[in-house]
Coordinates of C-alpha atoms and ligand atoms in Angstrom, one line a residue:
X5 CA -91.8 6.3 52.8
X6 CA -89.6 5.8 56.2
X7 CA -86.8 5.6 53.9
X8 CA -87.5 9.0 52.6
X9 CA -88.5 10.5 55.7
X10 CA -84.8 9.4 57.4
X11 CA -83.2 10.7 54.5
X12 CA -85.0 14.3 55.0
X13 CA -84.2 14.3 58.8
X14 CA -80.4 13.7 58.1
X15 CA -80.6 16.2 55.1
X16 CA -81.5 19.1 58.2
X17 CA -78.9 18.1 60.4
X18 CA -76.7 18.3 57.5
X19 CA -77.6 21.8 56.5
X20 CA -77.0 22.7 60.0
X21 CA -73.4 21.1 60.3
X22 CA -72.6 22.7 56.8
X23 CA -73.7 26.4 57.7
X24 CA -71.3 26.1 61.1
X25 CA -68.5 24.1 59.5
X26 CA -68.5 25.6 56.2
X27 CA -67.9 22.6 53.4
X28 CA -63.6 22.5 54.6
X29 CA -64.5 22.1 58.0
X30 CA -61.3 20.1 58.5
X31 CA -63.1 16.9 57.3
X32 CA -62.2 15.1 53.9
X33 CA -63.2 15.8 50.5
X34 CA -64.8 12.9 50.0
X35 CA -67.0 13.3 53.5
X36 CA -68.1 16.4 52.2
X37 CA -68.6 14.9 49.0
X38 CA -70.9 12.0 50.5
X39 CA -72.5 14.2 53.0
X40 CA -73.4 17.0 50.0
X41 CA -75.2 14.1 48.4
X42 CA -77.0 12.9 50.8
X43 CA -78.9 16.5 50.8
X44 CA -80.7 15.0 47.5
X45 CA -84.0 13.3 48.6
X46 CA -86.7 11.5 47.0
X47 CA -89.3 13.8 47.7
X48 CA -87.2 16.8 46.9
X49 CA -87.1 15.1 43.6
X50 CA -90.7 14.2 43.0
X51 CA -91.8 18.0 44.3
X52 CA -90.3 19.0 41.5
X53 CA -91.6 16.8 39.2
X54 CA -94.9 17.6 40.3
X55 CA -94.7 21.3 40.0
X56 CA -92.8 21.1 36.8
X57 CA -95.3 18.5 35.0
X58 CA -98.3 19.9 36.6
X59 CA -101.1 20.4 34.2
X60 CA -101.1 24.2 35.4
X61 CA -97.8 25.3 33.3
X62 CA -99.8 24.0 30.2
X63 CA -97.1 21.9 29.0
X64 CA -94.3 24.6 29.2
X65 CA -94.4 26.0 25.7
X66 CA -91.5 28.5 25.7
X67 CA -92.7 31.5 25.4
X68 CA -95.5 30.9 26.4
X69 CA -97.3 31.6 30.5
X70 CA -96.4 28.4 31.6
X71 CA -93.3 28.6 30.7
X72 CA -92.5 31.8 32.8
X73 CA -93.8 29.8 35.5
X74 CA -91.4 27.0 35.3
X75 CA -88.5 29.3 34.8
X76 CA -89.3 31.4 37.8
X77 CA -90.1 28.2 39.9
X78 CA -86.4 27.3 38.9
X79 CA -84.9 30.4 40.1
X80 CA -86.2 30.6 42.6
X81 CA -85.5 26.9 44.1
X82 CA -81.7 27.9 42.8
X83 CA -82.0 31.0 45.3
X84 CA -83.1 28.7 48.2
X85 CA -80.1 26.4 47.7
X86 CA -77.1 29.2 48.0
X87 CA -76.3 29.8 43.9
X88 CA -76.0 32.9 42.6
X89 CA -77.7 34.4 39.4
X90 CA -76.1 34.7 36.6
X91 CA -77.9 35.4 33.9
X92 CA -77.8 38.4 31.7
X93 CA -80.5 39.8 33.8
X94 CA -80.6 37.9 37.0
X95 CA -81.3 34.7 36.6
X96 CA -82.5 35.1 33.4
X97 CA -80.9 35.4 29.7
X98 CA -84.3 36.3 27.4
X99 CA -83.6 34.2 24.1
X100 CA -85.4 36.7 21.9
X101 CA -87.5 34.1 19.6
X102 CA -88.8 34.9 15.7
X103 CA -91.6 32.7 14.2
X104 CA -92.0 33.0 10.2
X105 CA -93.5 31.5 8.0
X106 CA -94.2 31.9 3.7
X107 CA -96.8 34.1 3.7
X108 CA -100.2 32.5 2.0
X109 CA -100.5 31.9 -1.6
X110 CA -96.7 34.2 -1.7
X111 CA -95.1 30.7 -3.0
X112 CA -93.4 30.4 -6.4
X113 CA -91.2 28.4 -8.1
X114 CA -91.0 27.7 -12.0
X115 CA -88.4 25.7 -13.9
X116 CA -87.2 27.3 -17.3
X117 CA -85.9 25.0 -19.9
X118 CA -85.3 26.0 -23.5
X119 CA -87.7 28.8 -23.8
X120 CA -90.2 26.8 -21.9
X121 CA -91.1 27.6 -18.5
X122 CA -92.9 25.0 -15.8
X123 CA -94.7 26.1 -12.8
X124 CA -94.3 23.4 -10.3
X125 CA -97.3 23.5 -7.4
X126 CA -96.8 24.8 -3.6
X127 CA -97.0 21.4 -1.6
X128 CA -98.0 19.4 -4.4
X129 CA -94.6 19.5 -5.7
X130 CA -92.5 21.4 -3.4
X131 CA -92.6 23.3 0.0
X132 CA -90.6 26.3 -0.1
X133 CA -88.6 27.7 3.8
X134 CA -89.5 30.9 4.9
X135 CA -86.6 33.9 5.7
X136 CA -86.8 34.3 9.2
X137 CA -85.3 38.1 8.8
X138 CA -86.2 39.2 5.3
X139 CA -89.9 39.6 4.3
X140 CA -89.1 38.9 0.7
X141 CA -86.8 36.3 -1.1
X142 CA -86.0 35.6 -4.8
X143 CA -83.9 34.4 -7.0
X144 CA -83.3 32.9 -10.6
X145 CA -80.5 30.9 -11.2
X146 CA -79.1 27.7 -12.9
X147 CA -79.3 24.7 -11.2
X148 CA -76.2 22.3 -10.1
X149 CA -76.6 18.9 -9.1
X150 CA -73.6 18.4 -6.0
X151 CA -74.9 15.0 -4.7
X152 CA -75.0 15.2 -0.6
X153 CA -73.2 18.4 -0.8
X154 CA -70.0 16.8 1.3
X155 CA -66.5 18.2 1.5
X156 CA -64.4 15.6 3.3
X157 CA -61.0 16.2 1.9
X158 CA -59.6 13.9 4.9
X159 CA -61.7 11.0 3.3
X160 CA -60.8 11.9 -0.2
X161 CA -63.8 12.7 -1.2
X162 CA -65.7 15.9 -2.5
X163 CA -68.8 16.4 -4.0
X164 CA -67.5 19.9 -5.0
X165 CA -65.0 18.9 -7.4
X166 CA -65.0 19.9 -10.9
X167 CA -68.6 22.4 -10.2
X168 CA -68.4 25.8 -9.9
X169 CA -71.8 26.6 -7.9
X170 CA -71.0 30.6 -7.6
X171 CA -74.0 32.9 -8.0
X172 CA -75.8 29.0 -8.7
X173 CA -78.7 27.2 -6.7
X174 CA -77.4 23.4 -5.7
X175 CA -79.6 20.8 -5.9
X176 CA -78.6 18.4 -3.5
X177 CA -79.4 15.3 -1.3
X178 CA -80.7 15.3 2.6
X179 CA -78.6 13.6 5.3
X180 CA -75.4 11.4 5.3
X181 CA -73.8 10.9 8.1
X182 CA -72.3 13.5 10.2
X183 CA -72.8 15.5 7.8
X184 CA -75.8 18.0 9.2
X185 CA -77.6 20.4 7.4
X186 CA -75.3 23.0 9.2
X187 CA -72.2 21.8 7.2
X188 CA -74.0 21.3 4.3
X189 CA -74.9 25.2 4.2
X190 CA -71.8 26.4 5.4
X191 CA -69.6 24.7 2.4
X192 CA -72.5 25.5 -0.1
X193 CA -72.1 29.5 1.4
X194 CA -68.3 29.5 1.5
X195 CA -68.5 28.2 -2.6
X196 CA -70.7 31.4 -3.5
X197 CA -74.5 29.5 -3.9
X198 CA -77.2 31.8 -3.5
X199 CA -79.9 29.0 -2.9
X200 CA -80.8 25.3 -2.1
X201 CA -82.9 22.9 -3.5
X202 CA -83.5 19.6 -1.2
X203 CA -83.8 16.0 -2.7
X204 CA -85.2 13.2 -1.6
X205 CA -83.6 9.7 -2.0
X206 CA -86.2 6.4 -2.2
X207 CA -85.0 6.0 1.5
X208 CA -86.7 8.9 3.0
X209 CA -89.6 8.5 0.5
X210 CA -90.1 4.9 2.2
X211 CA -89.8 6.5 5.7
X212 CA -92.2 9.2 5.1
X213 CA -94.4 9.7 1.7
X214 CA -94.2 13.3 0.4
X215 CA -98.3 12.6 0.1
X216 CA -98.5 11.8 3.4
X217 CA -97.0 15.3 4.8
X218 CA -98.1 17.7 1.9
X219 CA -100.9 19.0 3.6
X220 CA -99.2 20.0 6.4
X221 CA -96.7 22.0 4.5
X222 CA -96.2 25.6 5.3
X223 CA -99.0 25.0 8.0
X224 CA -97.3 25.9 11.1
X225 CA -94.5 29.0 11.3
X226 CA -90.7 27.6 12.5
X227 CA -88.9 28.9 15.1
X228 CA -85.4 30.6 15.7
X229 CA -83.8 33.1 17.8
X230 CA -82.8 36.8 16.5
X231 CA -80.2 39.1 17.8
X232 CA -80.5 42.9 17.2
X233 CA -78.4 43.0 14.2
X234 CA -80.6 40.5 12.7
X235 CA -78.7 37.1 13.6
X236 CA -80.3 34.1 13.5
X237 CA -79.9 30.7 14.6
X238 CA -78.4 28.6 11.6
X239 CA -79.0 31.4 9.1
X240 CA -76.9 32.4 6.3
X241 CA -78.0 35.1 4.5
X242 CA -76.0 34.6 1.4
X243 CA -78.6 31.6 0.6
X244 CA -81.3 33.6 -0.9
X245 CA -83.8 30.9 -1.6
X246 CA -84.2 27.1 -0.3
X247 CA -86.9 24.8 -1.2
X248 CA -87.5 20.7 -0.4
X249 CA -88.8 19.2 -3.7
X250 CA -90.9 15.7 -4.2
X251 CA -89.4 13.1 -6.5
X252 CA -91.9 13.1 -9.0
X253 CA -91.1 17.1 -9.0
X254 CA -87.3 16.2 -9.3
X255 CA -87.6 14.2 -12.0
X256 CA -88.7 17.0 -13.9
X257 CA -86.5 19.4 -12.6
X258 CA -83.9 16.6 -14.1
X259 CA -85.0 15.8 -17.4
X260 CA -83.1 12.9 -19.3
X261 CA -79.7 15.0 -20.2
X262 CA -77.2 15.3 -18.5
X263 CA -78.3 13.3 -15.9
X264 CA -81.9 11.7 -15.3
X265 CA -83.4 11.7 -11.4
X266 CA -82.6 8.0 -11.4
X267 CA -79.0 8.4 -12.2
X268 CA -78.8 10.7 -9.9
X269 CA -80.2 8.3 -7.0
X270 CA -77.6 5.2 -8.4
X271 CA -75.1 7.0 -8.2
X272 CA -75.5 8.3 -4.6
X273 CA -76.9 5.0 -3.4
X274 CA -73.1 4.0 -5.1
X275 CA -71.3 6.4 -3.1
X276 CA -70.4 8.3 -6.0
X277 CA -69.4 11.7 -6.7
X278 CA -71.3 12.9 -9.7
X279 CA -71.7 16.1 -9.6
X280 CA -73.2 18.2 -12.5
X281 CA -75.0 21.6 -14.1
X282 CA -78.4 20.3 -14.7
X283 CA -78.6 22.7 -18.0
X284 CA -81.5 24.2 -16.4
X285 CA -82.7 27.1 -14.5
X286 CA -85.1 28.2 -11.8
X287 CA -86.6 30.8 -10.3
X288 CA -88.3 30.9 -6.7
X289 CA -89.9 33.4 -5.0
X290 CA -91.7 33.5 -1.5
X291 CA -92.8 36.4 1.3
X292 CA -92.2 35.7 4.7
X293 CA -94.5 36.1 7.9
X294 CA -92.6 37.3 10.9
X295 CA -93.6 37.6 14.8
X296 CA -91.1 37.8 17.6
X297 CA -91.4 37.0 21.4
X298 CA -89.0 35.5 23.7
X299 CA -88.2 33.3 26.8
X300 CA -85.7 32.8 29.1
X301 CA -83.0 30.7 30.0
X302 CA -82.5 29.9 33.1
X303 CA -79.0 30.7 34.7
X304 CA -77.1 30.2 38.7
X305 CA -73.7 29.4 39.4
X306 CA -72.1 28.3 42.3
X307 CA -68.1 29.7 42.2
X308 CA -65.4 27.5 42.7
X309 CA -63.2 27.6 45.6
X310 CA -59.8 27.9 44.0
X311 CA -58.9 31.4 43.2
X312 CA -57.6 30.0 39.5
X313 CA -59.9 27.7 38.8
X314 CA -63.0 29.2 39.6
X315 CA -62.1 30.8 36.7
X316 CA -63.2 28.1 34.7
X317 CA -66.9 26.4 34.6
X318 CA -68.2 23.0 34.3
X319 CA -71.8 23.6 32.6
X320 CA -74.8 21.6 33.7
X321 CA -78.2 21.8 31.2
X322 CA -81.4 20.5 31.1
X323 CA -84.0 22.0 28.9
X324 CA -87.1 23.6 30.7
X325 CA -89.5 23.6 27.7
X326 CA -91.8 21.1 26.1
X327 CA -94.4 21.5 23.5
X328 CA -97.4 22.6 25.1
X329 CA -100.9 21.8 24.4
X330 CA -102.0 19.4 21.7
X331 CA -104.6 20.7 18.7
X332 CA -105.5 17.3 17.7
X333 CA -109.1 16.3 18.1
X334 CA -108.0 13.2 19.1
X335 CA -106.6 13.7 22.2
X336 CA -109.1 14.0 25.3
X337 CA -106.5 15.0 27.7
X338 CA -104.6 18.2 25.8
X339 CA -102.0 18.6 28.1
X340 CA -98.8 17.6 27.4
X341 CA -97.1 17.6 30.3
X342 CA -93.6 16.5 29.5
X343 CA -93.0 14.9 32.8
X344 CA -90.2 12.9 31.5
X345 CA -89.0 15.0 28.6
X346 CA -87.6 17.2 30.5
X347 CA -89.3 17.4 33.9
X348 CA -87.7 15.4 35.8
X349 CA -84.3 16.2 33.9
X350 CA -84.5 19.7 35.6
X351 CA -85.4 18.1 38.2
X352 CA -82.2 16.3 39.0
X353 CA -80.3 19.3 37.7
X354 CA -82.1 21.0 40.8
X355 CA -81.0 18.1 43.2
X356 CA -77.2 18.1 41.3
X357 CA -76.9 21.9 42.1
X358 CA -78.2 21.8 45.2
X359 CA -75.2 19.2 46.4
X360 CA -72.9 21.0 44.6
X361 CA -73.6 24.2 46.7
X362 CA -73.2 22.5 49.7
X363 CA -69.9 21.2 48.4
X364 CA -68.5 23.5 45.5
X365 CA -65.7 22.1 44.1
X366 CA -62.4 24.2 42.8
X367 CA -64.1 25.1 39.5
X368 CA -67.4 27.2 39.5
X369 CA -70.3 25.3 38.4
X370 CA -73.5 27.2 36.4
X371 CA -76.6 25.5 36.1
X372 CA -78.8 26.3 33.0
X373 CA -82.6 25.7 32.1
X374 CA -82.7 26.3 28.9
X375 CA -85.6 27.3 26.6
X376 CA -87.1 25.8 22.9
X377 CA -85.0 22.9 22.8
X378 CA -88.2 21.7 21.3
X379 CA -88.3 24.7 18.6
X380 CA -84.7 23.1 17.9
X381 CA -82.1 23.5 20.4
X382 CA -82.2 27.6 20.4
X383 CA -82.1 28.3 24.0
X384 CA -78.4 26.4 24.3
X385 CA -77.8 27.6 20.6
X386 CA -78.5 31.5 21.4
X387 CA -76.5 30.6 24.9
X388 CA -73.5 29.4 22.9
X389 CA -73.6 32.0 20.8
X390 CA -74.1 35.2 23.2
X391 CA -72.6 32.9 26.5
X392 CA -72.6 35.0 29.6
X393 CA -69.2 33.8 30.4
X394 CA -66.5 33.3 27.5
X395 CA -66.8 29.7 25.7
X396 CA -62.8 29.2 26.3
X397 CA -63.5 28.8 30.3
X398 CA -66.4 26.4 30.0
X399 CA -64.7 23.2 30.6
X400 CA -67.4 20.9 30.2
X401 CA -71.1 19.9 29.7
X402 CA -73.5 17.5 31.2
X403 CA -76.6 17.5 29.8
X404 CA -79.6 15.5 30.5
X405 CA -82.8 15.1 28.4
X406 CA -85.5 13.1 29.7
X407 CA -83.6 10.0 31.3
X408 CA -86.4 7.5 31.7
X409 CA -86.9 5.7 34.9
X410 CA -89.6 3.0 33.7
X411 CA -88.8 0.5 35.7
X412 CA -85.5 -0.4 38.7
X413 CA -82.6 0.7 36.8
X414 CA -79.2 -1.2 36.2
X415 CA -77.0 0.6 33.7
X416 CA -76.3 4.1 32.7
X417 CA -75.2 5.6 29.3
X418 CA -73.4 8.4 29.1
X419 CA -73.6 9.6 25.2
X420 CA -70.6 11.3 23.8
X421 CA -68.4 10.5 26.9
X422 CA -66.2 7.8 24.8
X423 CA -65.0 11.0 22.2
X424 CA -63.6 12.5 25.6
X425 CA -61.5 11.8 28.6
X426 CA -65.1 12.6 30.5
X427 CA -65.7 8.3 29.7
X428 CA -63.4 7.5 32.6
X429 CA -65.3 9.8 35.1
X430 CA -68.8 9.1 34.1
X431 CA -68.0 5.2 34.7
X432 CA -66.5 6.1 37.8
X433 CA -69.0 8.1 38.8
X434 CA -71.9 5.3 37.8
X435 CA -69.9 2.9 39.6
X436 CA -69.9 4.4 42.6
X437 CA -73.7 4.9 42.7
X438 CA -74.0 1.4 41.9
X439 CA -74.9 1.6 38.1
X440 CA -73.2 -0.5 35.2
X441 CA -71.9 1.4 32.5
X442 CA -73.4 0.6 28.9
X443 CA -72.1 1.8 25.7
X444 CA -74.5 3.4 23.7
X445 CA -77.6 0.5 23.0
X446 CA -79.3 2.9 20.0
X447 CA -76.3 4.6 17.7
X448 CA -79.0 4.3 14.8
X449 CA -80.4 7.4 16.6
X450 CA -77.2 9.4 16.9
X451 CA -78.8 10.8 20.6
X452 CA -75.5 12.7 20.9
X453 CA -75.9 15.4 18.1
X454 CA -79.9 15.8 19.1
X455 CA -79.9 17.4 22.4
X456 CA -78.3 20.6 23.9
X457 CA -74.9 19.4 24.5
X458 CA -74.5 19.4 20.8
X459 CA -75.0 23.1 20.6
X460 CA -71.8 23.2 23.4
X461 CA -69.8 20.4 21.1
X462 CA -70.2 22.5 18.3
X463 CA -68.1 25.2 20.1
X464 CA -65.4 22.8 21.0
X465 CA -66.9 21.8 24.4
X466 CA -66.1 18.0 25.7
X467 CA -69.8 17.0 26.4
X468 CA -71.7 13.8 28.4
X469 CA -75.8 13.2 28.3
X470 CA -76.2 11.0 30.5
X471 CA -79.5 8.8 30.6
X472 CA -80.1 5.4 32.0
X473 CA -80.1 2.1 30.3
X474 CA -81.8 -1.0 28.7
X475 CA -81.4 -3.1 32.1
X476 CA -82.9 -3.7 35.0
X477 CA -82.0 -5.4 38.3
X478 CA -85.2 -6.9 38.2
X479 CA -84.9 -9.7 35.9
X480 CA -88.3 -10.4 35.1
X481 CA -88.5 -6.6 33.6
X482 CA -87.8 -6.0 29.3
X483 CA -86.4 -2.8 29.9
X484 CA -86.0 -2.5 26.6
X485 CA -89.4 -3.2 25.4
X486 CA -90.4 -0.3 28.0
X487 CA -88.1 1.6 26.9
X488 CA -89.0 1.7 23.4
X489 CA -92.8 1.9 24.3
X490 CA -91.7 4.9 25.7
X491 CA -90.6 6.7 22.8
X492 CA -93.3 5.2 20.3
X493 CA -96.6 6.0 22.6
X494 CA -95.9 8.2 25.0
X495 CA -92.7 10.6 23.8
X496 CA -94.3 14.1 22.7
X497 CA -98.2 13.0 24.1
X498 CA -100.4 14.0 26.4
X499 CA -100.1 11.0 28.3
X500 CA -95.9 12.1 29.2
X501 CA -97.5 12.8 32.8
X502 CA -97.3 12.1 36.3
X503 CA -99.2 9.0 35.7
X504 CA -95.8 7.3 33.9
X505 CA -94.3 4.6 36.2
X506 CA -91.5 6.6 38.0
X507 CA -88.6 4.3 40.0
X508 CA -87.7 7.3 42.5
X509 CA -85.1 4.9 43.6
X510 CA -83.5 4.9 40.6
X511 CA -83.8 8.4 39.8
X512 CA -82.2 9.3 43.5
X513 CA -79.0 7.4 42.8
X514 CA -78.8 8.8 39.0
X515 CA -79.0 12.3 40.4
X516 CA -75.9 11.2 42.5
X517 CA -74.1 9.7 39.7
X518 CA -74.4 12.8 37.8
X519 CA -74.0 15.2 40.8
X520 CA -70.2 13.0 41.2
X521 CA -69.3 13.6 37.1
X522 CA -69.5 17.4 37.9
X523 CA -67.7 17.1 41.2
X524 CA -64.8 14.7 39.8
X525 CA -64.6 17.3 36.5
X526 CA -64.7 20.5 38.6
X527 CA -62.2 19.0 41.2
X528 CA -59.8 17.6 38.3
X529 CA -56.4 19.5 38.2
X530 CA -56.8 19.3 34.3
X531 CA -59.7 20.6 32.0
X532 CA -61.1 17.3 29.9
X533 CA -59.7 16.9 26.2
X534 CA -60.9 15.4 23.3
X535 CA -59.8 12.2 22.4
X536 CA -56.9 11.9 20.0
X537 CA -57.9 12.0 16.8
X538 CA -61.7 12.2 17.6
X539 CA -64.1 13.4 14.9
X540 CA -65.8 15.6 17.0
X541 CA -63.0 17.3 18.4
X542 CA -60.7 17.4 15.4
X543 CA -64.1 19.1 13.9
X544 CA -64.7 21.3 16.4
X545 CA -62.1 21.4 19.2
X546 CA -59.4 24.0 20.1
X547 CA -57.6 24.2 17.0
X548 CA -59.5 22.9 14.4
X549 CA -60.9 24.2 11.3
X550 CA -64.4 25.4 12.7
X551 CA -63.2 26.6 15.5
X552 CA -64.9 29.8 15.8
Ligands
ZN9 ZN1 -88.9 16.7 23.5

C-alpha cells in the first residue's frame, strides 16, 4: 500500500515534468523510457480491473449493453492519457456481427446408392452448418473421400492427387497439424468442390462422444462478421453445403467398396494418401436463420515522432469481450466476469499505452480492444480485413490474452516470438523487468494460432502474445498446478472474478515488460522479419503464396 501510494506521488510529478519538458527534453531515451514507465501504477491497474470485471457489464458479451460500457470506458481512459482516436468512427470501428443458425426441422441430408436412397437423422447422425448470408442451401453431388484434405507440395505430399473433386462434395477428415480449417476450405474451393462433409477419426471420438454433444447440435446460432456486399468471416461461397457426420453415420456413407470407414481411418492413422470417389452420392439441404447486430472495436494511436517512421505502426491488442452470462442452472453466481480472460489483458494494454504516450517512440503506436474474440476472433479478423490503416505499415503485433498472475511470477512466455526477430526483444525486454524467459511450456495447445495475433499472422504480420510462466520466485508455490487449475475450473466460469488471487506485483512489472517490446520495436531502425525459412512466414509473409 505505501509502495503504491509513492509510486502515484512520483507518477504526478512526472506528468508535470513531461507536460513542461516534452518527452526530448534534452534527457536520454532511456530516462524517458524509465520515467514513462514508471507512470504505470498498481492501482491504475487494479481500477481497471475492477471496472472491467465488475458484475455491472454482465460479463461483456459483445454486442451486448455491457459491452458498450467497457468499450466506452476504454476510450475514454485512452482520451485521458493523450492518444488519439482512430477508429473508423472515433474511437470506434463497429464490427457489423450476423448470428445464423439451420432453421428448425429445415435439415436434410439423404445418401443415394444404387437406386436406393437413405435418410440419415439431424443430430442423430449428422449436424448440418448454417449459411451465414444465404437463407437457403442445397446440393446433390457425388462424394470423394480426400483424407485430411492437405496440399503440402513442399512435404511431398497431397491428398489431392489423382481426384478430381470439381462440382463434388469431399468427405474428409478434421485437424492435422497446421493445417486449419481455413486451408482446408481454401484448397477444397480453389479445386472446384461445392460442399464438405466432416469425419471423425477414433481420436476425437475418444475426446468427445458424438452422443455426448448431439443434443446440443444446432442449439445455439454461430457468429461471424458481414460486410455490405455480403462478406463474411471465413466464408466461401462456392461451398454450397457442409455437414459434420458421426462414425456410425460414416460407415454408411462408406459402405464396403471402394473403401470401407475402417480403411479409411488405417490409412490416415498411416499417414497415407488414399484418396477416392466413394461411388456414392448425396444430397443436403438446410434453411438458415439470420439476425445481425454489431460491436465495436476499440481504436487510439499515439503517432510516432519520426516524420518516416510514424508512417509505420506497431499494433497492440487485447480483446474486450467475454461470454457473458451463464444459462446453466447450475451456476448460482451467473456472471461471468472474465476478470482474467481478458480484463486485466486490457488492462495492461491501458497501462502499456498510457507510457507509451508519455514517451512515443519513432513509429506510431495504435492500441486496439477488440470485440467477439470469443464468437471466434472476428473483431481482429473483420480489423484485418477492413484495417483502418493499410496492413503493409503495421510492423508488428503484441497481443495479450488473459496472462494469469496466480501466484509471484518468475518467467514469461512470449508465443510466436521464436518464428520472428521479435524473440530477441521480448527476452530483452523480460530481462530487464526482471523476468526469465521460458520457451513455450504447452505446444500441445498450439496458443499461438488461438488468439488475435493469429488473425494479424495470417496477413503476414510478425506477432508476440505474451503471457507469464509456470514459475514462481516463491519456491514453495506449483505454479503449474495453479496454472492448470486455472484453465480446467475457472477458465470460461462464473467464478473468473475479482475474487481470483491477483499478484499486482507481478502484473506491474509484466505491464513494463510488454510496454519495453513496443518501445524497443517502434524505436528499431528496422521493421521485424520473419525468420528464415519460418513456416509461418514462408506461409503467410511478404512474398509468399497467401499473401493477400
Ligand atoms: Zn475466452
Amino acid at each position: 500500500m505505501t509502495q503504491a501510494f509513492s509510486r502515484a506521488g512520483s507518477a504526478f510529478l512526472l506528468i508535470a515534468t513531461l507536460a513542461v519538458c516534452g518527452p526530448a527534453g534534452g534527457q536520454s531515451s532511456k530516462d524517458n523510457t524509465n520515467k514513462a514507465l514508471d507512470l504505470i501504477t498498481l492501482e491504475q491497474l487494479e481500477g481497471h480491473v475492477r471496472f472491467l470485471g465488475s458484475d455491472a457489464l454482465l460479463g461483456r458479451d459483445a454486442a451486448e449493453a455491457g459491452y458498450g460500457i467497457a468499450a466506452q470506458y476504454v476510450a475514454e481512459r485512452l482520451g485521458s492519457m493523450g492518444v488519439e482516436a482512430a477508429g473508423s468512427d472515433g474511437w470506434f470501428q463497429s464490427v457489423p456481427l450476423r448470428r445464423y443458425g439451420i432453421a428448425r426441422g429445415s435439415a436434410d441430408f439423404v445418401i443415394h446408392r444404387g437406386g436406393e436412397s437413405t435418410p440419415l437423422v439431424y443430430r442423430d447422425d449428422y449436424s448440418m452448418s448454417a449459411d451465414p448470408v444465404r437463407e437457403s442451401s442445397e446440393a446433390r453431388a457425388e462424394v470423394v473421400y480426400v483424407g485430411h484434405g492437405v496440399h503440402a507440395p513442399a512435404q511431398g505430399y497431397s491428398d489431392y492427387d489423382g481426384v478430381d473433386v470439381r462440382g463434388k462434395i469431399i468427405a474428409v477428415f478434421r485437424g492435422a497439424y497446421y493445417s486449419s480449417s481455413r486451408t482446408k476450405s481454401l484448397e477444397a474451393v480453389k479445386r472446384g468442390a461445392i460442399g464438405s462433409i466432416s469425419l471423425r477419426t477414433r481420436k476425437s471420438e475418444a475426446r468427445q462422444t458424438w452422443a455426448s454433444r448431439k443434443d446440443r447440435i444446432g442449439r445455439r446460432p454461430s457468429t461471424t462478421w458481414i460486410n455490405g456486399d455480403g462478406r463474411a468471416a471465413r466464408y466461401y461461397p462456392e461451398l454450397l453445403v457442409g455437414a459434420a457426420i458421426s462414425i456410425a453415420a460414416a460407415e454408411r456413407l462408406f459402405g464396403v467398396s471402394p473403401m470401407s470407414y475402417e480403411e479409411a481411418l488405417e490409412a490416415n492413422l498411416a499417414g497415407k494418401a488414399a484418396s477416392t470417389p466413394l461411388g456414392v452420392e448425396v444430397s443436403l439441404s438446410a434453411r438458415s436463420t439470420h439476425s445481425t447486430t454489431s460491436s465495436p472495436n476499440v481504436i487510439g494511436v499515439v503517432r510516432g515522432t519520426d516524420p518516416e517512421l510514424a508512417n509505420e505502426y506497431v499494433v497492440y491488442s487485447a480483446h474486450l469481450d467475454h461470454v457473458g452470462v451463464s444459462t446453466s442452472e447450475e451456476d448460482e453466481d451467473k456472471i461471468r466476469n472474465g476478470v482474467y480472460d481478458n480484463a486485466i489483458g486490457v488492462a495492461l494494454m491501458l497501462e502499456t499505452a498510457r507510457a507509451i504516450a508519455a514517451a512515443p517512440p519513432k513509429r506510431s503506436v495504435m492500441f486496439i480492444a477488440l470485440t467477439a474474440e470469443e464468437s471466434g476472433l472476428l473483431g481482429s479478423d473483420f480489423f484485418v480485413n477492413n484495417p483502418t490503416v493499410p496492413m503493409a505499415s503495421i510492423v508488428a503485433n503484441i497481443n495479450l490474452d488473459m496472462p494469469l498472475f496466480l501466484y509471484p511470477v518468475a518467467d514469461l512466455v512470449a508465443f510466436g516470438s521464436q518464428h520472428s526477430s521479435m524473440q530477441d526483444i521480448a527476452e530483452k525486454s523480460a530481462a530487464d523487468e526482471g523476468f526469465v524467459f521460458s520457451p513455450d511450456p504447452m505446444p500441445e495447445e498450439v496458443l499461438f494460432v488461438r488468439s488475435d495475433q493469429y488473425s494479424f499472422v495470417q496477413k503476414g504480420v510478425p506477432a508476440v502474445y505474451l503471457v507469464t510462466g509456470f514459475n514462481s520466485t516463491d519456491e514453495s508455490v506449483d505454479g503449474e498446478a495453479l496454472y492448470r487449475d486455472h484453465l480446467k475450473n475457472h477458465y470460461h466460469q462464473p467464478s473468473d472474478d475479482i475474487a481470483r488471487p491477483i499478484d499486482w506485483e507481478s502484473a506491474l512489472r509484466f505491464a513494463r515488460a510488454h510496454t519495453r517490446i513496443g518501445l524497443a520495436i517502434g524505436n528499431d531502425e528496422d521493421r521485424p522479419t520473419w525468420n528464415e525459412g519460418d513456416f509461418f512466414g514462408e506461409r503467410f509473409g511478404r512474398g509468399s503464396r497467401d499473401e493477400p
